Short mmCIF file of N, CA, C and O in Angstrom, two decimals:
data_model
loop_
_atom_site.label_atom_id
_atom_site.label_comp_id
_atom_site.label_asym_id
_atom_site.label_seq_id
_atom_site.Cartn_x
_atom_site.Cartn_y
_atom_site.Cartn_z
N UNK A 1 -15.71 -0.24 -22.01
CA UNK A 1 -14.90 0.83 -22.55
C UNK A 1 -14.15 1.47 -21.38
O UNK A 1 -14.74 1.76 -20.35
N UNK A 2 -12.88 1.73 -21.57
CA UNK A 2 -12.07 2.32 -20.51
C UNK A 2 -11.78 3.78 -20.80
O UNK A 2 -12.15 4.32 -21.84
N UNK A 3 -11.10 4.42 -19.88
CA UNK A 3 -10.81 5.86 -19.98
C UNK A 3 -9.94 6.18 -21.20
O UNK A 3 -10.08 7.24 -21.81
N UNK A 4 -9.04 5.25 -21.56
CA UNK A 4 -8.17 5.48 -22.72
C UNK A 4 -9.01 5.58 -23.98
O UNK A 4 -8.81 6.49 -24.81
N UNK A 5 -9.97 4.68 -24.15
CA UNK A 5 -10.83 4.74 -25.32
C UNK A 5 -11.70 5.99 -25.31
O UNK A 5 -11.92 6.62 -26.35
N UNK A 6 -12.19 6.37 -24.14
CA UNK A 6 -12.99 7.59 -24.04
C UNK A 6 -12.18 8.82 -24.44
O UNK A 6 -12.70 9.71 -25.12
N UNK A 7 -10.94 8.87 -24.01
CA UNK A 7 -10.08 10.00 -24.38
C UNK A 7 -9.82 10.02 -25.88
O UNK A 7 -9.86 11.09 -26.52
N UNK A 8 -9.58 8.86 -26.46
CA UNK A 8 -9.35 8.78 -27.90
C UNK A 8 -10.60 9.20 -28.67
O UNK A 8 -10.53 9.95 -29.65
N UNK A 9 -11.75 8.72 -28.25
CA UNK A 9 -13.00 9.10 -28.90
C UNK A 9 -13.22 10.61 -28.76
O UNK A 9 -13.63 11.28 -29.71
N UNK A 10 -12.91 11.17 -27.60
CA UNK A 10 -13.01 12.62 -27.41
C UNK A 10 -12.15 13.39 -28.38
O UNK A 10 -12.58 14.40 -28.95
N UNK A 11 -10.94 12.93 -28.58
CA UNK A 11 -10.03 13.57 -29.52
C UNK A 11 -10.58 13.48 -30.94
O UNK A 11 -10.61 14.47 -31.68
N UNK A 12 -11.08 12.31 -31.33
CA UNK A 12 -11.61 12.11 -32.67
C UNK A 12 -12.88 12.95 -32.90
O UNK A 12 -13.08 13.50 -33.98
N UNK A 13 -13.72 13.05 -31.89
CA UNK A 13 -14.93 13.88 -32.00
C UNK A 13 -14.53 15.35 -32.12
O UNK A 13 -15.09 16.09 -32.94
N UNK A 14 -13.56 15.79 -31.33
CA UNK A 14 -13.13 17.19 -31.39
C UNK A 14 -12.57 17.52 -32.78
O UNK A 14 -12.91 18.55 -33.37
N UNK A 15 -11.70 16.66 -33.30
CA UNK A 15 -11.17 16.89 -34.65
C UNK A 15 -12.28 16.78 -35.68
O UNK A 15 -12.37 17.58 -36.60
N UNK A 16 -13.13 15.78 -35.54
CA UNK A 16 -14.20 15.56 -36.49
C UNK A 16 -15.23 16.66 -36.50
O UNK A 16 -15.87 16.91 -37.52
N UNK A 17 -15.40 17.34 -35.39
CA UNK A 17 -16.39 18.42 -35.30
C UNK A 17 -16.07 19.57 -36.25
O UNK A 17 -16.97 20.24 -36.74
N UNK A 18 -14.80 19.77 -36.54
CA UNK A 18 -14.40 20.89 -37.41
C UNK A 18 -14.65 20.60 -38.89
O UNK A 18 -14.84 21.53 -39.68
N UNK A 19 -14.66 19.34 -39.29
CA UNK A 19 -14.75 19.03 -40.72
C UNK A 19 -16.06 19.43 -41.38
O UNK A 19 -16.04 19.93 -42.52
N UNK A 20 -17.21 19.26 -40.75
CA UNK A 20 -18.43 19.73 -41.42
C UNK A 20 -18.39 21.23 -41.74
O UNK A 20 -18.86 21.66 -42.81
N UNK A 21 -17.81 22.03 -40.86
CA UNK A 21 -17.69 23.48 -41.12
C UNK A 21 -16.77 23.72 -42.31
O UNK A 21 -17.02 24.60 -43.14
N UNK A 22 -15.69 22.94 -42.39
CA UNK A 22 -14.76 23.07 -43.50
C UNK A 22 -15.42 22.65 -44.82
O UNK A 22 -15.22 23.28 -45.85
N UNK A 23 -16.22 21.60 -44.77
CA UNK A 23 -16.93 21.13 -45.96
C UNK A 23 -17.92 22.19 -46.44
O UNK A 23 -17.97 22.50 -47.64
N UNK A 24 -18.67 22.76 -45.52
CA UNK A 24 -19.64 23.80 -45.89
C UNK A 24 -18.93 25.00 -46.50
O UNK A 24 -19.36 25.55 -47.51
N UNK A 25 -17.81 25.39 -45.89
CA UNK A 25 -17.05 26.52 -46.43
C UNK A 25 -16.54 26.21 -47.84
O UNK A 25 -16.60 27.06 -48.73
N UNK A 26 -16.04 25.01 -48.04
CA UNK A 26 -15.55 24.61 -49.37
C UNK A 26 -16.67 24.60 -50.39
O UNK A 26 -16.50 25.02 -51.53
N UNK A 27 -17.82 24.11 -49.98
CA UNK A 27 -18.98 24.02 -50.89
C UNK A 27 -19.46 25.43 -51.29
O UNK A 27 -19.69 25.70 -52.46
N UNK A 28 -19.58 26.30 -50.31
CA UNK A 28 -20.11 27.64 -50.58
C UNK A 28 -19.12 28.56 -51.29
O UNK A 28 -19.51 29.38 -52.12
N UNK A 29 -17.84 28.44 -50.95
CA UNK A 29 -16.85 29.37 -51.52
C UNK A 29 -16.60 29.11 -53.00
O UNK A 29 -16.28 30.05 -53.74
N UNK A 30 -16.72 27.87 -53.43
CA UNK A 30 -16.51 27.48 -54.82
C UNK A 30 -15.13 27.88 -55.32
O UNK A 30 -14.94 28.19 -56.50
N UNK A 31 -14.14 27.90 -54.43
CA UNK A 31 -12.76 28.18 -54.81
C UNK A 31 -11.83 27.32 -53.96
O UNK A 31 -12.15 26.99 -52.82
N UNK A 32 -10.68 27.00 -54.54
CA UNK A 32 -9.67 26.23 -53.83
C UNK A 32 -8.57 27.13 -53.28
O UNK A 32 -7.63 26.65 -52.65
N UNK A 33 -8.70 28.42 -53.51
CA UNK A 33 -7.68 29.36 -53.03
C UNK A 33 -7.57 29.30 -51.52
O UNK A 33 -8.58 29.31 -50.80
N UNK A 34 -6.35 29.23 -51.04
CA UNK A 34 -6.10 29.19 -49.60
C UNK A 34 -6.23 27.82 -48.99
O UNK A 34 -6.07 27.65 -47.78
N UNK A 35 -6.51 26.82 -49.80
CA UNK A 35 -6.71 25.46 -49.31
C UNK A 35 -5.45 24.64 -49.57
O UNK A 35 -4.79 24.81 -50.59
N UNK A 36 -5.10 23.75 -48.66
CA UNK A 36 -3.94 22.89 -48.84
C UNK A 36 -4.40 21.44 -48.91
O UNK A 36 -4.72 20.82 -47.88
N UNK A 37 -4.44 20.90 -50.13
CA UNK A 37 -4.84 19.51 -50.28
C UNK A 37 -3.77 18.58 -49.71
O UNK A 37 -4.09 17.49 -49.22
N UNK A 38 -2.52 19.01 -49.73
CA UNK A 38 -1.45 18.19 -49.15
C UNK A 38 -1.71 17.99 -47.65
O UNK A 38 -1.56 16.88 -47.12
N UNK A 39 -2.11 19.06 -46.97
CA UNK A 39 -2.43 18.96 -45.54
C UNK A 39 -3.54 17.95 -45.32
O UNK A 39 -3.47 17.13 -44.41
N UNK A 40 -4.57 18.00 -46.15
CA UNK A 40 -5.70 17.09 -45.98
C UNK A 40 -5.29 15.64 -46.22
O UNK A 40 -5.75 14.74 -45.52
N UNK A 41 -4.41 15.40 -47.20
CA UNK A 41 -3.92 14.04 -47.41
C UNK A 41 -3.09 13.56 -46.20
O UNK A 41 -3.16 12.39 -45.83
N UNK A 42 -2.34 14.46 -45.60
CA UNK A 42 -1.56 14.11 -44.40
C UNK A 42 -2.51 13.75 -43.26
O UNK A 42 -2.27 12.80 -42.51
N UNK A 43 -3.60 14.50 -43.12
CA UNK A 43 -4.60 14.21 -42.08
C UNK A 43 -5.21 12.83 -42.31
O UNK A 43 -5.33 12.04 -41.37
N UNK A 44 -5.58 12.54 -43.55
CA UNK A 44 -6.14 11.21 -43.86
C UNK A 44 -5.12 10.13 -43.54
O UNK A 44 -5.46 9.09 -42.96
N UNK A 45 -3.87 10.35 -43.89
CA UNK A 45 -2.82 9.38 -43.57
C UNK A 45 -2.75 9.14 -42.07
O UNK A 45 -2.66 8.00 -41.62
N UNK A 46 -2.81 10.22 -41.29
CA UNK A 46 -2.77 10.07 -39.83
C UNK A 46 -3.95 9.25 -39.32
O UNK A 46 -3.78 8.37 -38.46
N UNK A 47 -5.14 9.52 -39.84
CA UNK A 47 -6.31 8.73 -39.45
C UNK A 47 -6.14 7.27 -39.84
O UNK A 47 -6.51 6.36 -39.10
N UNK A 48 -5.58 7.01 -41.03
CA UNK A 48 -5.38 5.63 -41.48
C UNK A 48 -4.38 4.90 -40.60
O UNK A 48 -4.56 3.71 -40.31
N UNK A 49 -3.34 5.59 -40.16
CA UNK A 49 -2.38 4.97 -39.25
C UNK A 49 -3.06 4.62 -37.92
O UNK A 49 -2.86 3.53 -37.37
N UNK A 50 -3.89 5.54 -37.41
CA UNK A 50 -4.64 5.24 -36.20
C UNK A 50 -5.57 4.07 -36.38
O UNK A 50 -5.70 3.20 -35.51
N UNK A 51 -6.21 4.01 -37.53
CA UNK A 51 -7.11 2.90 -37.85
C UNK A 51 -6.34 1.59 -37.95
O UNK A 51 -6.81 0.55 -37.47
N UNK A 52 -5.16 1.64 -38.54
CA UNK A 52 -4.31 0.45 -38.61
C UNK A 52 -4.00 -0.08 -37.21
O UNK A 52 -4.03 -1.30 -36.98
N UNK A 53 -3.76 0.82 -36.28
CA UNK A 53 -3.52 0.42 -34.90
C UNK A 53 -4.71 -0.34 -34.32
O UNK A 53 -4.55 -1.30 -33.57
N UNK A 54 -5.93 0.09 -34.69
CA UNK A 54 -7.14 -0.60 -34.22
C UNK A 54 -7.24 -2.00 -34.80
O UNK A 54 -7.64 -2.95 -34.13
N UNK A 55 -6.86 -2.15 -36.09
CA UNK A 55 -6.88 -3.48 -36.70
C UNK A 55 -5.82 -4.40 -36.09
O UNK A 55 -6.08 -5.58 -35.88
N UNK A 56 -4.66 -3.83 -35.79
CA UNK A 56 -3.60 -4.62 -35.14
C UNK A 56 -4.06 -5.07 -33.75
O UNK A 56 -3.87 -6.22 -33.36
N UNK A 57 -4.68 -4.16 -33.00
CA UNK A 57 -5.20 -4.51 -31.68
C UNK A 57 -6.24 -5.62 -31.79
O UNK A 57 -6.25 -6.57 -30.99
N UNK A 58 -7.10 -5.52 -32.79
CA UNK A 58 -8.11 -6.57 -32.98
C UNK A 58 -7.46 -7.91 -33.30
O UNK A 58 -7.86 -8.94 -32.76
N UNK A 59 -6.43 -7.88 -34.15
CA UNK A 59 -5.74 -9.12 -34.52
C UNK A 59 -5.09 -9.76 -33.29
O UNK A 59 -5.05 -10.99 -33.17
N UNK A 60 -4.62 -8.95 -32.38
CA UNK A 60 -3.94 -9.47 -31.18
C UNK A 60 -4.91 -9.90 -30.09
O UNK A 60 -4.64 -10.85 -29.35
N UNK A 61 -6.02 -9.19 -29.95
CA UNK A 61 -6.92 -9.42 -28.81
C UNK A 61 -8.28 -9.97 -29.20
O UNK A 61 -8.99 -10.51 -28.34
N UNK A 62 -8.69 -9.79 -30.46
CA UNK A 62 -10.02 -10.18 -30.88
C UNK A 62 -11.10 -9.22 -30.43
O UNK A 62 -12.29 -9.51 -30.53
N UNK A 63 -10.70 -8.05 -29.96
CA UNK A 63 -11.64 -7.05 -29.47
C UNK A 63 -11.56 -5.80 -30.35
O UNK A 63 -10.49 -5.24 -30.55
N UNK A 64 -12.74 -5.36 -30.86
CA UNK A 64 -12.80 -4.12 -31.62
C UNK A 64 -12.95 -2.95 -30.67
O UNK A 64 -13.72 -3.00 -29.73
N UNK A 65 -12.25 -1.88 -30.94
CA UNK A 65 -12.38 -0.65 -30.17
C UNK A 65 -13.57 0.14 -30.71
O UNK A 65 -13.80 0.19 -31.91
N UNK A 66 -14.32 0.75 -29.82
CA UNK A 66 -15.46 1.58 -30.23
C UNK A 66 -15.01 2.76 -31.09
O UNK A 66 -15.77 3.26 -31.93
N UNK A 67 -13.80 3.21 -30.88
CA UNK A 67 -13.31 4.40 -31.58
C UNK A 67 -13.15 4.17 -33.08
O UNK A 67 -13.04 5.14 -33.84
N UNK A 68 -13.17 2.93 -33.52
CA UNK A 68 -12.96 2.63 -34.94
C UNK A 68 -13.97 3.37 -35.81
O UNK A 68 -13.65 3.86 -36.88
N UNK A 69 -15.22 3.50 -35.34
CA UNK A 69 -16.26 4.16 -36.13
C UNK A 69 -15.99 5.66 -36.29
O UNK A 69 -16.34 6.25 -37.32
N UNK A 70 -15.36 6.26 -35.31
CA UNK A 70 -15.04 7.68 -35.40
C UNK A 70 -13.92 7.92 -36.41
O UNK A 70 -13.89 8.96 -37.09
N UNK A 71 -12.98 6.96 -36.51
CA UNK A 71 -11.95 7.06 -37.55
C UNK A 71 -12.59 7.03 -38.93
O UNK A 71 -12.26 7.85 -39.80
N UNK A 72 -13.52 6.10 -39.14
CA UNK A 72 -14.19 6.02 -40.44
C UNK A 72 -14.95 7.31 -40.75
O UNK A 72 -14.90 7.81 -41.88
N UNK A 73 -15.65 7.85 -39.77
CA UNK A 73 -16.41 9.09 -39.97
C UNK A 73 -15.48 10.25 -40.33
O UNK A 73 -15.76 11.02 -41.26
N UNK A 74 -14.38 10.38 -39.60
CA UNK A 74 -13.45 11.48 -39.86
C UNK A 74 -12.80 11.34 -41.23
O UNK A 74 -12.66 12.33 -41.96
N UNK A 75 -12.42 10.13 -41.60
CA UNK A 75 -11.82 9.89 -42.92
C UNK A 75 -12.82 10.25 -44.01
O UNK A 75 -12.47 10.88 -45.01
N UNK A 76 -14.08 9.88 -43.82
CA UNK A 76 -15.12 10.20 -44.81
C UNK A 76 -15.26 11.71 -44.97
O UNK A 76 -15.35 12.21 -46.10
N UNK A 77 -15.29 12.44 -43.86
CA UNK A 77 -15.45 13.89 -43.95
C UNK A 77 -14.27 14.57 -44.62
O UNK A 77 -14.45 15.46 -45.46
N UNK A 78 -13.06 14.15 -44.30
CA UNK A 78 -11.88 14.75 -44.94
C UNK A 78 -11.88 14.40 -46.43
O UNK A 78 -11.55 15.24 -47.27
N UNK A 79 -12.29 13.19 -46.76
CA UNK A 79 -12.35 12.78 -48.17
C UNK A 79 -13.36 13.62 -48.94
O UNK A 79 -13.11 13.98 -50.10
N UNK A 80 -14.47 13.95 -48.34
CA UNK A 80 -15.45 14.84 -48.98
C UNK A 80 -14.83 16.20 -49.25
O UNK A 80 -14.97 16.78 -50.32
N UNK A 81 -14.09 16.72 -48.26
CA UNK A 81 -13.45 18.02 -48.44
C UNK A 81 -12.37 17.96 -49.52
O UNK A 81 -12.19 18.91 -50.27
N UNK A 82 -11.66 16.84 -49.64
CA UNK A 82 -10.67 16.67 -50.70
C UNK A 82 -11.36 16.68 -52.06
O UNK A 82 -10.89 17.32 -53.01
N UNK A 83 -12.48 15.97 -52.16
CA UNK A 83 -13.23 15.96 -53.42
C UNK A 83 -13.69 17.38 -53.78
O UNK A 83 -13.61 17.78 -54.96
N UNK A 84 -14.14 18.14 -52.79
CA UNK A 84 -14.55 19.52 -53.04
C UNK A 84 -13.36 20.38 -53.47
O UNK A 84 -13.52 21.30 -54.28
N UNK A 85 -12.18 20.09 -52.95
CA UNK A 85 -10.98 20.81 -53.38
C UNK A 85 -10.78 20.65 -54.89
O UNK A 85 -10.54 21.63 -55.60
N UNK A 86 -10.91 19.42 -55.37
CA UNK A 86 -10.72 19.18 -56.81
C UNK A 86 -11.84 19.81 -57.63
O UNK A 86 -11.60 20.35 -58.71
N UNK A 87 -13.06 19.78 -57.12
CA UNK A 87 -14.17 20.46 -57.80
C UNK A 87 -13.88 21.95 -57.88
O UNK A 87 -14.01 22.58 -58.93
N UNK A 88 -13.47 22.52 -56.76
CA UNK A 88 -13.21 23.96 -56.70
C UNK A 88 -12.02 24.36 -57.54
O UNK A 88 -11.99 25.45 -58.11
N UNK A 89 -11.01 23.50 -57.63
CA UNK A 89 -9.87 23.78 -58.50
C UNK A 89 -10.33 23.87 -59.95
O UNK A 89 -9.91 24.76 -60.69
N UNK A 90 -11.21 22.95 -60.34
CA UNK A 90 -11.76 22.99 -61.71
C UNK A 90 -12.58 24.26 -61.92
O UNK A 90 -12.49 24.89 -62.99
N UNK A 91 -13.35 24.65 -60.93
CA UNK A 91 -14.13 25.89 -61.04
C UNK A 91 -13.21 27.11 -61.14
O UNK A 91 -13.49 28.05 -61.90
N UNK A 92 -12.10 27.10 -60.40
CA UNK A 92 -11.12 28.19 -60.48
C UNK A 92 -10.53 28.29 -61.88
O UNK A 92 -10.40 29.39 -62.44
N UNK A 93 -10.17 27.15 -62.44
CA UNK A 93 -9.58 27.14 -63.79
C UNK A 93 -10.60 27.65 -64.81
O UNK A 93 -10.25 28.40 -65.73
N UNK A 94 -11.84 27.22 -64.67
CA UNK A 94 -12.89 27.64 -65.59
C UNK A 94 -13.12 29.15 -65.50
O UNK A 94 -13.29 29.82 -66.52
N UNK A 95 -13.09 29.70 -64.29
CA UNK A 95 -13.30 31.13 -64.09
C UNK A 95 -12.14 31.95 -64.65
O UNK A 95 -12.34 33.07 -65.12
N UNK A 96 -10.93 31.40 -64.62
CA UNK A 96 -9.76 32.13 -65.11
C UNK A 96 -9.67 32.13 -66.64
O UNK A 96 -9.07 33.02 -67.20
N UNK A 97 -10.21 31.08 -67.24
CA UNK A 97 -9.95 31.01 -68.67
C UNK A 97 -11.12 30.73 -69.50
O UNK A 97 -11.26 30.88 -70.63
#
């Protein structure tokens, strides 16, 4: 593993560190108010583009980057928060009517 991969993993860990807090907040608040699902879909898109780069690198070199697992973890966490957004939206509608 070289310094470039270490820097990328550091970035993914730093971004990924925030998602569990966001998930807990979404779970406890039981509301979608103030949440932007569009932002979260853009974040997932960004992670998928980064992941695509790892697959392209593998196709060219036959070498998997260690950072690939951090992309999967971050995508999973954002996806959980997106699911909670839809749950909370339903709870908001139920509370209003």
